[in-house]
PDB file of C-alpha atoms in Angstrom:
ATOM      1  CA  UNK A1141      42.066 143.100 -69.011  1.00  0.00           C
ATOM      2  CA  UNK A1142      43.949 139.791 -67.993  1.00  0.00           C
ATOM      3  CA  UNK A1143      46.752 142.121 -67.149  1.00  0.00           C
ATOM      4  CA  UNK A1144      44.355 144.090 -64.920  1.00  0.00           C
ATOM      5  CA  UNK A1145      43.084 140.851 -63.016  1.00  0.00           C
ATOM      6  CA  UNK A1146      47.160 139.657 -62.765  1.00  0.00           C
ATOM      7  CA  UNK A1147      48.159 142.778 -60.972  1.00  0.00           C
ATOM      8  CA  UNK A1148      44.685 143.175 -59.183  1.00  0.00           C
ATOM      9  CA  UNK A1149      45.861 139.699 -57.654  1.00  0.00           C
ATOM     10  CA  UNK A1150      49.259 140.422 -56.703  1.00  0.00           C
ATOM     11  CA  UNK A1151      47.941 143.041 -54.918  1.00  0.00           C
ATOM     12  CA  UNK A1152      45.655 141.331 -52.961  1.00  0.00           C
ATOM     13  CA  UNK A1153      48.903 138.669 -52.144  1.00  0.00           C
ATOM     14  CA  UNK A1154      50.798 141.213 -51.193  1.00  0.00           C
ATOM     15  CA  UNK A1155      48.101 142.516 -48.989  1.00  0.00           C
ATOM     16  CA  UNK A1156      47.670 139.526 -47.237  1.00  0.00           C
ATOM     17  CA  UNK A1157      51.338 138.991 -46.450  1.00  0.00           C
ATOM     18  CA  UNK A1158      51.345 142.312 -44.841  1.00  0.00           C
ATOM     19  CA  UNK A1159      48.000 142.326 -42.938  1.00  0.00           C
ATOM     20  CA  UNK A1160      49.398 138.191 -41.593  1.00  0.00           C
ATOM     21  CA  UNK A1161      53.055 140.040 -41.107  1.00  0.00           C
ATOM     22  CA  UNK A1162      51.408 143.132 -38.596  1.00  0.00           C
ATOM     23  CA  UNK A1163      48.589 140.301 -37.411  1.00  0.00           C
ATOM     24  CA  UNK A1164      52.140 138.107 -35.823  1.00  0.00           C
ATOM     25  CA  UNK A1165      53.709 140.614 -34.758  1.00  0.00           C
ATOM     26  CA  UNK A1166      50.861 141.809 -32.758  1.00  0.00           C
ATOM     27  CA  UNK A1167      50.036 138.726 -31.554  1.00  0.00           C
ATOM     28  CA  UNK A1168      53.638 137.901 -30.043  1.00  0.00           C
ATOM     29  CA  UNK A1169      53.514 141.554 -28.394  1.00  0.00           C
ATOM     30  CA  UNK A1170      50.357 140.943 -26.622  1.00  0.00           C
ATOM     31  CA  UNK A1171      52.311 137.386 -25.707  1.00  0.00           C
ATOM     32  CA  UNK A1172      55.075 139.095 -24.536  1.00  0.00           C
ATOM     33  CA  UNK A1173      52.839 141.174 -22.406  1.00  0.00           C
ATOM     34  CA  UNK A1174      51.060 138.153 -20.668  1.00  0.00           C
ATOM     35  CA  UNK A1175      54.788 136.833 -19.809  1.00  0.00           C
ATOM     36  CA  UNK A1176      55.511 140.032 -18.069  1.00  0.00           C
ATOM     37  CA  UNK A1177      52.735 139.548 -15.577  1.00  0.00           C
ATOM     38  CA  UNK A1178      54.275 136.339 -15.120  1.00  0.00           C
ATOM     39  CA  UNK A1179      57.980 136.948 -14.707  1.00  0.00           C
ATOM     40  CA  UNK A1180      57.422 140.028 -12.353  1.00  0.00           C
ATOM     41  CA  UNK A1181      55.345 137.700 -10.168  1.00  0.00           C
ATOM     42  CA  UNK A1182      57.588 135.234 -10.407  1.00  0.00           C
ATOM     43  CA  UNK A1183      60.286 137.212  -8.914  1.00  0.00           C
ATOM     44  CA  UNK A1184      58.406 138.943  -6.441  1.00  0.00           C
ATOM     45  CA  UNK A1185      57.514 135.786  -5.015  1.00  0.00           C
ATOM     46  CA  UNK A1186      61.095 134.707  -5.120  1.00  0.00           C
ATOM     47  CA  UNK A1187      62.381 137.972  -3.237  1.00  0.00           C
ATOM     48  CA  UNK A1188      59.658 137.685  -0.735  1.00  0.00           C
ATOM     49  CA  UNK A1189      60.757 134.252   0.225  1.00  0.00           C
ATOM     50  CA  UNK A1190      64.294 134.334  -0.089  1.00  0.00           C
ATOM     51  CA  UNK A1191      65.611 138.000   0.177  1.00  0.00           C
ATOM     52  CA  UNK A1192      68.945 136.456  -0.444  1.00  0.00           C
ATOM     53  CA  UNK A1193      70.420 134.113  -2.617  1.00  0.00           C
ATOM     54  CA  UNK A1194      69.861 131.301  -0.249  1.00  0.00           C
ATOM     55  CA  UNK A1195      73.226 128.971   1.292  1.00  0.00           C
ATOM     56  CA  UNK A1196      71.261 126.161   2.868  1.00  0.00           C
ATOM     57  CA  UNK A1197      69.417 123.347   0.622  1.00  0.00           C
ATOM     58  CA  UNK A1198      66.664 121.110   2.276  1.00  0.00           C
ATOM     59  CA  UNK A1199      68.187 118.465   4.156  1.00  0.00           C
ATOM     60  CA  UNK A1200      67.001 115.124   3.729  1.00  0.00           C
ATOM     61  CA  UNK A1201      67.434 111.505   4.056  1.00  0.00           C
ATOM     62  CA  UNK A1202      67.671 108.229   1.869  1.00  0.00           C
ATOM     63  CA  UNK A1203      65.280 105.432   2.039  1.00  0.00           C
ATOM     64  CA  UNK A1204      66.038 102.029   0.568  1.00  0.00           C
ATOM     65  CA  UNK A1205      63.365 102.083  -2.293  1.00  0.00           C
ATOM     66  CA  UNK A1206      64.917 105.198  -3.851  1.00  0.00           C
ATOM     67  CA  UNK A1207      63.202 107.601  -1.880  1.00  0.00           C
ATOM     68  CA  UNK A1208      63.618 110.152   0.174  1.00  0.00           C
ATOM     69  CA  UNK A1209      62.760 111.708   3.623  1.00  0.00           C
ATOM     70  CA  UNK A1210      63.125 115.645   4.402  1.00  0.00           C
ATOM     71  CA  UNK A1211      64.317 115.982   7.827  1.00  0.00           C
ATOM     72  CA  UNK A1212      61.722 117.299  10.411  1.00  0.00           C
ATOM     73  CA  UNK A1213      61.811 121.045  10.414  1.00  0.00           C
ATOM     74  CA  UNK A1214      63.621 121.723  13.534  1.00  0.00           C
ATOM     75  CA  UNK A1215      66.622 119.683  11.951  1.00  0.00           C
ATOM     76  CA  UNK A1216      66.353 122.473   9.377  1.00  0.00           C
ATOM     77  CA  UNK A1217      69.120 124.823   8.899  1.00  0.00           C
ATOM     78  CA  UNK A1218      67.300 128.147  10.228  1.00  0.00           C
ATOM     79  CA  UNK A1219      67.454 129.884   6.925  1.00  0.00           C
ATOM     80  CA  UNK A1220      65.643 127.400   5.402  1.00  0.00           C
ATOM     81  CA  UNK A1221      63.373 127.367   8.463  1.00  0.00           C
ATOM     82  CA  UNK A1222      62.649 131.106   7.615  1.00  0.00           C
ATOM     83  CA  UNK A1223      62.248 130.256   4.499  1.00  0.00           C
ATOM     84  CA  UNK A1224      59.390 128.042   5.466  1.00  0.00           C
ATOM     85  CA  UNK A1225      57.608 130.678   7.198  1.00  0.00           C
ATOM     86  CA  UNK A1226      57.369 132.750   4.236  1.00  0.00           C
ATOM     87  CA  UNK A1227      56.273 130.560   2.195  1.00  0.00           C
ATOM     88  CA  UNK A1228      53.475 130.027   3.902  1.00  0.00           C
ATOM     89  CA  UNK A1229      52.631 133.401   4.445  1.00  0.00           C
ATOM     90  CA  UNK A1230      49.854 135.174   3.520  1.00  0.00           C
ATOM     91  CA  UNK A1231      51.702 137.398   0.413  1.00  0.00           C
ATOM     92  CA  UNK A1232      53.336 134.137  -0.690  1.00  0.00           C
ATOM     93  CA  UNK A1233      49.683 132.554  -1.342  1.00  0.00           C
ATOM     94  CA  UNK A1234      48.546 136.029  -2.818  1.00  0.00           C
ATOM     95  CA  UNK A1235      51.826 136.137  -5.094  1.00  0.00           C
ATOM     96  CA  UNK A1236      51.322 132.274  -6.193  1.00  0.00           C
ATOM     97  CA  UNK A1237      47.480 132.859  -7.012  1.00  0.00           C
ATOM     98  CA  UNK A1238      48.453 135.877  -9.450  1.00  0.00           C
ATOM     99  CA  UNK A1239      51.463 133.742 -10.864  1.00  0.00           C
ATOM    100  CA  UNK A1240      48.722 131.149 -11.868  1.00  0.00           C
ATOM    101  CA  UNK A1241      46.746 133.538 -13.569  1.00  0.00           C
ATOM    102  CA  UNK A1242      49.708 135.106 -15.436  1.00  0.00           C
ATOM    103  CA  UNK A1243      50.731 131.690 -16.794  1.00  0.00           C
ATOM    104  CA  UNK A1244      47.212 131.097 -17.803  1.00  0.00           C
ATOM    105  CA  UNK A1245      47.180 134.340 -19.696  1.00  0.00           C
ATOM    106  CA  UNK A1246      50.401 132.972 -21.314  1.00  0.00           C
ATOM    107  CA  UNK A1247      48.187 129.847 -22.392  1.00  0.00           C
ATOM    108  CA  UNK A1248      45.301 131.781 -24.109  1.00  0.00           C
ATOM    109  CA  UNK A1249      47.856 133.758 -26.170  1.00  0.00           C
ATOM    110  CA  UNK A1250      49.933 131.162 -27.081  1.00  0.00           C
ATOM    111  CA  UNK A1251      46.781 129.368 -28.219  1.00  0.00           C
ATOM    112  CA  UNK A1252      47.655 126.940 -30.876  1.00  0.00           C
ATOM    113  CA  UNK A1253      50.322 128.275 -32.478  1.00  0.00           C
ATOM    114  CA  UNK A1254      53.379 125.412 -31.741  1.00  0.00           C
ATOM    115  CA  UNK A1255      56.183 128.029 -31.932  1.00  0.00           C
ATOM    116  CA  UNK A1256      54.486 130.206 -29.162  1.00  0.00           C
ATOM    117  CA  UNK A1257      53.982 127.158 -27.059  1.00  0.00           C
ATOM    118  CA  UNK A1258      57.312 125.958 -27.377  1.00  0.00           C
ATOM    119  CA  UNK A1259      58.480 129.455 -26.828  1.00  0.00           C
ATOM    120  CA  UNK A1260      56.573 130.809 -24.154  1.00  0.00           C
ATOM    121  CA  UNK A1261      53.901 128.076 -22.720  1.00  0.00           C
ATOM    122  CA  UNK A1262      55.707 125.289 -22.142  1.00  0.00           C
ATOM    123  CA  UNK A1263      58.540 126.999 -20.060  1.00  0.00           C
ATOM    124  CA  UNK A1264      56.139 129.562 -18.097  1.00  0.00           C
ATOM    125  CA  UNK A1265      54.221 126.046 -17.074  1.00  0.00           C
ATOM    126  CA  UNK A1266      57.896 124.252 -15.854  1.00  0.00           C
ATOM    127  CA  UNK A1267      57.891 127.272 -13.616  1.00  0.00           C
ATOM    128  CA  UNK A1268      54.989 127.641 -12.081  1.00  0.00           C
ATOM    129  CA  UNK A1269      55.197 123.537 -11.686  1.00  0.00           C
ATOM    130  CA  UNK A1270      58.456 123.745  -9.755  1.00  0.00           C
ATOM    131  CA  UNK A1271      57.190 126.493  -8.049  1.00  0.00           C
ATOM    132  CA  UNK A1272      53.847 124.925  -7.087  1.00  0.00           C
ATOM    133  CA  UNK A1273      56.153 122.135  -6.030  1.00  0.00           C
ATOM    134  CA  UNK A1274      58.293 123.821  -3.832  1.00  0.00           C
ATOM    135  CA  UNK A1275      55.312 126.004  -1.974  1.00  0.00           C
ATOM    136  CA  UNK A1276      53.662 122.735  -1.100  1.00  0.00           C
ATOM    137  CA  UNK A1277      56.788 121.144  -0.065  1.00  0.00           C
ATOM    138  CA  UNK A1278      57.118 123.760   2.357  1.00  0.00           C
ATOM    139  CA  UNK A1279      53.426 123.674   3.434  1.00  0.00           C
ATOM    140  CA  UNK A1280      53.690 119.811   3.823  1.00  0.00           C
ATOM    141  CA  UNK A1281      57.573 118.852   4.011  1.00  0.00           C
ATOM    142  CA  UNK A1282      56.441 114.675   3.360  1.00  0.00           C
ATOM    143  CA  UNK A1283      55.399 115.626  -0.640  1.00  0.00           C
ATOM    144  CA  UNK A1284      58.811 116.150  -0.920  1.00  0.00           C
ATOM    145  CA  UNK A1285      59.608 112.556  -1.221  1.00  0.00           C
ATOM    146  CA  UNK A1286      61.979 111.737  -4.331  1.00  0.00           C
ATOM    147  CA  UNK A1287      64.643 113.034  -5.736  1.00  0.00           C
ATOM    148  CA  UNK A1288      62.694 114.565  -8.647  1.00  0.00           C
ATOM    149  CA  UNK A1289      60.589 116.907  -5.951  1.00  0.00           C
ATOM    150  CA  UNK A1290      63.922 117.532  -4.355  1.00  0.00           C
ATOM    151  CA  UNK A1291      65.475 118.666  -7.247  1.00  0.00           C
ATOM    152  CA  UNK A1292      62.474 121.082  -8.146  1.00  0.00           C
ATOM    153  CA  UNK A1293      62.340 122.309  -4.346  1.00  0.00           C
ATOM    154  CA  UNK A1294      66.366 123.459  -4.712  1.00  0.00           C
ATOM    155  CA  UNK A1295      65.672 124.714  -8.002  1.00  0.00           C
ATOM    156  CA  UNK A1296      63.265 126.921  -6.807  1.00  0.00           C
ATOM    157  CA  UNK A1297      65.863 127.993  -4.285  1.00  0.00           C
ATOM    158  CA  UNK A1298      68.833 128.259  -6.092  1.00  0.00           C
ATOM    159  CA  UNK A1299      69.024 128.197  -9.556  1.00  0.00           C
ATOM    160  CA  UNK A1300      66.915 131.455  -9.410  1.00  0.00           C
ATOM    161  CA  UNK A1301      69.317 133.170 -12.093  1.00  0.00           C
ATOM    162  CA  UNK A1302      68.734 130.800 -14.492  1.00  0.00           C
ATOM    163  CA  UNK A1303      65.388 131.033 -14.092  1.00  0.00           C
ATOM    164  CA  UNK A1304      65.301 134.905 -14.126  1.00  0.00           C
ATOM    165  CA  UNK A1305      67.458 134.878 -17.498  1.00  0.00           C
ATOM    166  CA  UNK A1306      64.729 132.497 -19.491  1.00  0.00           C
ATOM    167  CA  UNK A1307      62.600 135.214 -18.248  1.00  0.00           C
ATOM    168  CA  UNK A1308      63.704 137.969 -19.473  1.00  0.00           C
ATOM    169  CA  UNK A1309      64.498 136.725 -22.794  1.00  0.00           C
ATOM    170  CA  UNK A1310      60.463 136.301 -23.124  1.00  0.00           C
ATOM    171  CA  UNK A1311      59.104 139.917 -22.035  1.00  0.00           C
ATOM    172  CA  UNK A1312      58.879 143.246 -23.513  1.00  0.00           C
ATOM    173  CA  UNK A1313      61.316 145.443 -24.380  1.00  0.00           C
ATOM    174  CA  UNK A1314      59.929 148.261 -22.385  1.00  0.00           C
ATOM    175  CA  UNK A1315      60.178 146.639 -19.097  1.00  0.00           C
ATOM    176  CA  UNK A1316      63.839 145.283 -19.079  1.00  0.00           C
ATOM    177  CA  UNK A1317      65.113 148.300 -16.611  1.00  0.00           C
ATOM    178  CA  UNK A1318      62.331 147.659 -14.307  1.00  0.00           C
ATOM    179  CA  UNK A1319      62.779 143.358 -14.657  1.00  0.00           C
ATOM    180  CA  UNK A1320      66.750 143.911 -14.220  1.00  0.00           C
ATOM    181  CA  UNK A1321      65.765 146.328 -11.088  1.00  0.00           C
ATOM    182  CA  UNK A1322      63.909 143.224  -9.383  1.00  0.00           C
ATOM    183  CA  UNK A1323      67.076 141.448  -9.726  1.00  0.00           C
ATOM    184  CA  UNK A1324      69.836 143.161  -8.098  1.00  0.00           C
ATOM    185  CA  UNK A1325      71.144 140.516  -5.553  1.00  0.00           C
ATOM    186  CA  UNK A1326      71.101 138.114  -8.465  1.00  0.00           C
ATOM    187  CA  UNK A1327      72.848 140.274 -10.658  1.00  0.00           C
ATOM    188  CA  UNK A1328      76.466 139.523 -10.735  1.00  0.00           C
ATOM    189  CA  UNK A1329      75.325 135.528 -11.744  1.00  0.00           C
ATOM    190  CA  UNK A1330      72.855 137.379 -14.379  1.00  0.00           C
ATOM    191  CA  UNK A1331      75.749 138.580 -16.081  1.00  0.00           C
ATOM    192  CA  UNK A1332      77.909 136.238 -16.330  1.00  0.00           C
ATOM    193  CA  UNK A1333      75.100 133.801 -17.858  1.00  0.00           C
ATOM    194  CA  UNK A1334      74.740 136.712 -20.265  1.00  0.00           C
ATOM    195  CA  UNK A1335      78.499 136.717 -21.248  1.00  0.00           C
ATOM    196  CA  UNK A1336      77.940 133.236 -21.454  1.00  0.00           C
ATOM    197  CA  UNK A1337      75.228 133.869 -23.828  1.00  0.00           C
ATOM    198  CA  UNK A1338      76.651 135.947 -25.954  1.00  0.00           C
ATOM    199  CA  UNK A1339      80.277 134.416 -26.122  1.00  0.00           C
ATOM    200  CA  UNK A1340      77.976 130.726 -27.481  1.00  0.00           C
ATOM    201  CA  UNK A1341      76.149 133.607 -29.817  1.00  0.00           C
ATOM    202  CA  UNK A1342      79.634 134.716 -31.252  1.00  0.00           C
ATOM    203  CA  UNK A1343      80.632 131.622 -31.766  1.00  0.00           C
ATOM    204  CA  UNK A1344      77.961 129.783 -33.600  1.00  0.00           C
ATOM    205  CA  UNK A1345      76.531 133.148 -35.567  1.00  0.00           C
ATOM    206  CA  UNK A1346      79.608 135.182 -35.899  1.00  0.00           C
ATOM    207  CA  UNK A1347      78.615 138.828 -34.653  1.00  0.00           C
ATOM    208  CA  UNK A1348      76.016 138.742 -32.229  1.00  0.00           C
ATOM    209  CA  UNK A1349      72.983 141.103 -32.349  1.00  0.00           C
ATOM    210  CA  UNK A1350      72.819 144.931 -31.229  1.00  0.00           C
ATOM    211  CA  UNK A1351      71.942 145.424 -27.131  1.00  0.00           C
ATOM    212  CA  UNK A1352      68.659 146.656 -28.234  1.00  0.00           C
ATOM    213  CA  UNK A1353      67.259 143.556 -29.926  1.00  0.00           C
ATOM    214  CA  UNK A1354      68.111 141.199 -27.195  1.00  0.00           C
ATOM    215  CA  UNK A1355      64.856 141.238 -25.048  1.00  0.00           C
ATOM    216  CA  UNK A1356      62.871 141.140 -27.817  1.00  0.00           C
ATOM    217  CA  UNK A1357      64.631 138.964 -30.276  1.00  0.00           C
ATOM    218  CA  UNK A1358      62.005 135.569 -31.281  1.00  0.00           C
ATOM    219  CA  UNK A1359      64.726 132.632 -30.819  1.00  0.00           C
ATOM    220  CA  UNK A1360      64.905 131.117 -27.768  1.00  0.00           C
ATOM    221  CA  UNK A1361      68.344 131.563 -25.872  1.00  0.00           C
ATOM    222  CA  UNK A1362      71.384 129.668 -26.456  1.00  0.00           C
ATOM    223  CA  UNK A1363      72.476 129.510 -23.021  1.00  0.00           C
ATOM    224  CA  UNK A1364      68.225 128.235 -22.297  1.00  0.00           C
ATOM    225  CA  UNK A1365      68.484 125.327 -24.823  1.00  0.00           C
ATOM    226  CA  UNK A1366      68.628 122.468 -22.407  1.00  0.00           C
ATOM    227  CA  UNK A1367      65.861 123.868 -19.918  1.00  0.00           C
ATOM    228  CA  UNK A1368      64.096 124.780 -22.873  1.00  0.00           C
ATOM    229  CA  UNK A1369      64.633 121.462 -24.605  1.00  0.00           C
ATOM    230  CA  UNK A1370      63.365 120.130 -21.109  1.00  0.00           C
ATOM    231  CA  UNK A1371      60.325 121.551 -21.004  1.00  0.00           C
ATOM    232  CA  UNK A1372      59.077 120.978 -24.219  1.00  0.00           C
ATOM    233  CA  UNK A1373      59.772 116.634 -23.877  1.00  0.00           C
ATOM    234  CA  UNK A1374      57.795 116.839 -20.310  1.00  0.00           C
ATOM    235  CA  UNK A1375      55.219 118.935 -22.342  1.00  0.00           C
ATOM    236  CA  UNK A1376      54.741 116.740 -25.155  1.00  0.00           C
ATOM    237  CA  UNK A1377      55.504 113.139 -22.829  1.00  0.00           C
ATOM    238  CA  UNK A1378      51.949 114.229 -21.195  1.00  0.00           C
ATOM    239  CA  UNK A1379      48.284 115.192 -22.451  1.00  0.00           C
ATOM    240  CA  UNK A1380      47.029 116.436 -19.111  1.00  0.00           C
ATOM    241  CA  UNK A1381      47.541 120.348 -18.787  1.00  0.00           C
ATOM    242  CA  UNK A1382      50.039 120.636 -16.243  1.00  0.00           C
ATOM    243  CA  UNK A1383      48.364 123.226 -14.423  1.00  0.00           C
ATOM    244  CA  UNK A1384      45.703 120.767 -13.786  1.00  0.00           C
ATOM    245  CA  UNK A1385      48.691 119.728 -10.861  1.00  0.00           C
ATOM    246  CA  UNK A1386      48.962 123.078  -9.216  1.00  0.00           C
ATOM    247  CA  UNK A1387      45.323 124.215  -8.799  1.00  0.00           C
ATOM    248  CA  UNK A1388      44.215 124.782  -5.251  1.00  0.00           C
ATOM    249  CA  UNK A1389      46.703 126.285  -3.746  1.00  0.00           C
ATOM    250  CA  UNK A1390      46.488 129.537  -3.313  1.00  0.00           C
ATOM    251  CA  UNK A1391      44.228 129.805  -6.321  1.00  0.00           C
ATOM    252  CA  UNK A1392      40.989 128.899  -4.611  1.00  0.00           C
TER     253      UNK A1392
END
């Protein structure tokens, strides 16, 4: 009989494990899924405003208490001029509102598990902040007035590879073809972070994993580490929900 109850109870262990194994990976897939809505949005928003990889940064001027001044917007270069207008477009406000909802999908799922946030929240909310940043900077050129909303409003503009990789390291398997499709004219700079990636993989872990695992695989990115790291300290140096900054525009 005690024998009965031992094995009766390793059963139900074993159970467990397996039912909180299928319950986590379930749970990341459906997180996965919420970051897709994101990172599609996030490019589409991206290749509506800049159909190019952009040449021109905002121009601006110093000010003797450490801040800064963006030139009016005829001193502009044109291309950034045009990339004013859409900004302020119509689809740009459209794209932004769904881009807030993605991210606040990401939230939900990542719920309270600190991994997930780490993971997933906390750089899908750097994003949309920079972004948010940049679209009112363009709506209203005098927010952009130190060298921290500078930074974030060239960031937008042309570190968009970088951004794009984190991306796709955080979405579903399924949709890499269509994600790498949306990112053609940054493609070239894609690749070489990638070789970048994998040549820091090599290194550290010996042989790196097959193709097929890369989307997909849970660790966060070598090449990502720093805008990852990042993310998480301006996370954690704050209680306040950082989408609390970006709601209203474009969202209602």
């Amino acid at each position: 009989m005690g024998e009965q109850i031992i094995h009766l109870a390793y059963g139900v262990m074993i159970a467990g494990i397996i039912l909180c194994f299928l319950f986590s990976r379930n749970h990341q897939r459906d997180l996965r899924k919420a970051a897709n809505e994101f990172a599609f949005t996030f490019v589409k928003l991206s290749n509506y405003i800049s159909p190019k990889p952009p040449r021109a940064q905002l121009q601006v001027e110093a000010l003797p208490d450490g801040k800064i001044r963006p030139l009016p917007v005829q001193q502009q270069p044109e291309a950034i001029r045009k990339i004013f207008e859409r900004a302020n477009a119509p689809e740009s406000v459209e794209l932004f509102a769904q881009l807030d909802a993605a991210a606040e999908l990401v939230s939900k799922r990542a719920s309270i598990n600190r991994t997930h946030k780490a993971q997933f929240q906390a750089p899908v909310d750097q994003l949309l902040l920079m972004t948010h940043t940049f679209l009112v900077g363009c709506e209203n050129l005098e927010t952009i007035d130190t060298p921290e909303k500078k930074a974030a409003f060239d960031s937008f503009l042309m570190e968009q590879p970088q951004h794009r990789m984190l991306l796709i390291k955080r979405i579903t398997g399924d949709m890499a073809e269509d994600y790498r499709t949306l990112n053609k004219r940054y493609a070239s700079e894609m690749e070489r972070i990638e070789a970048q990636e994998r040549q820091t993989r090599k290194g550290a872990k010996g042989p790196e994993k097959p193709a097929a695992v890369k989307v997909e695989e849970e660790q966060t990115p070598p090449v990502q580490e720093q805008a990852t790291a990042s993310a998480q300290a301006a996370s954690s140096a704050q209680e306040e929900d950082l989408r609390d900054k970006w709601h209203g525009w474009g969202c209602g």
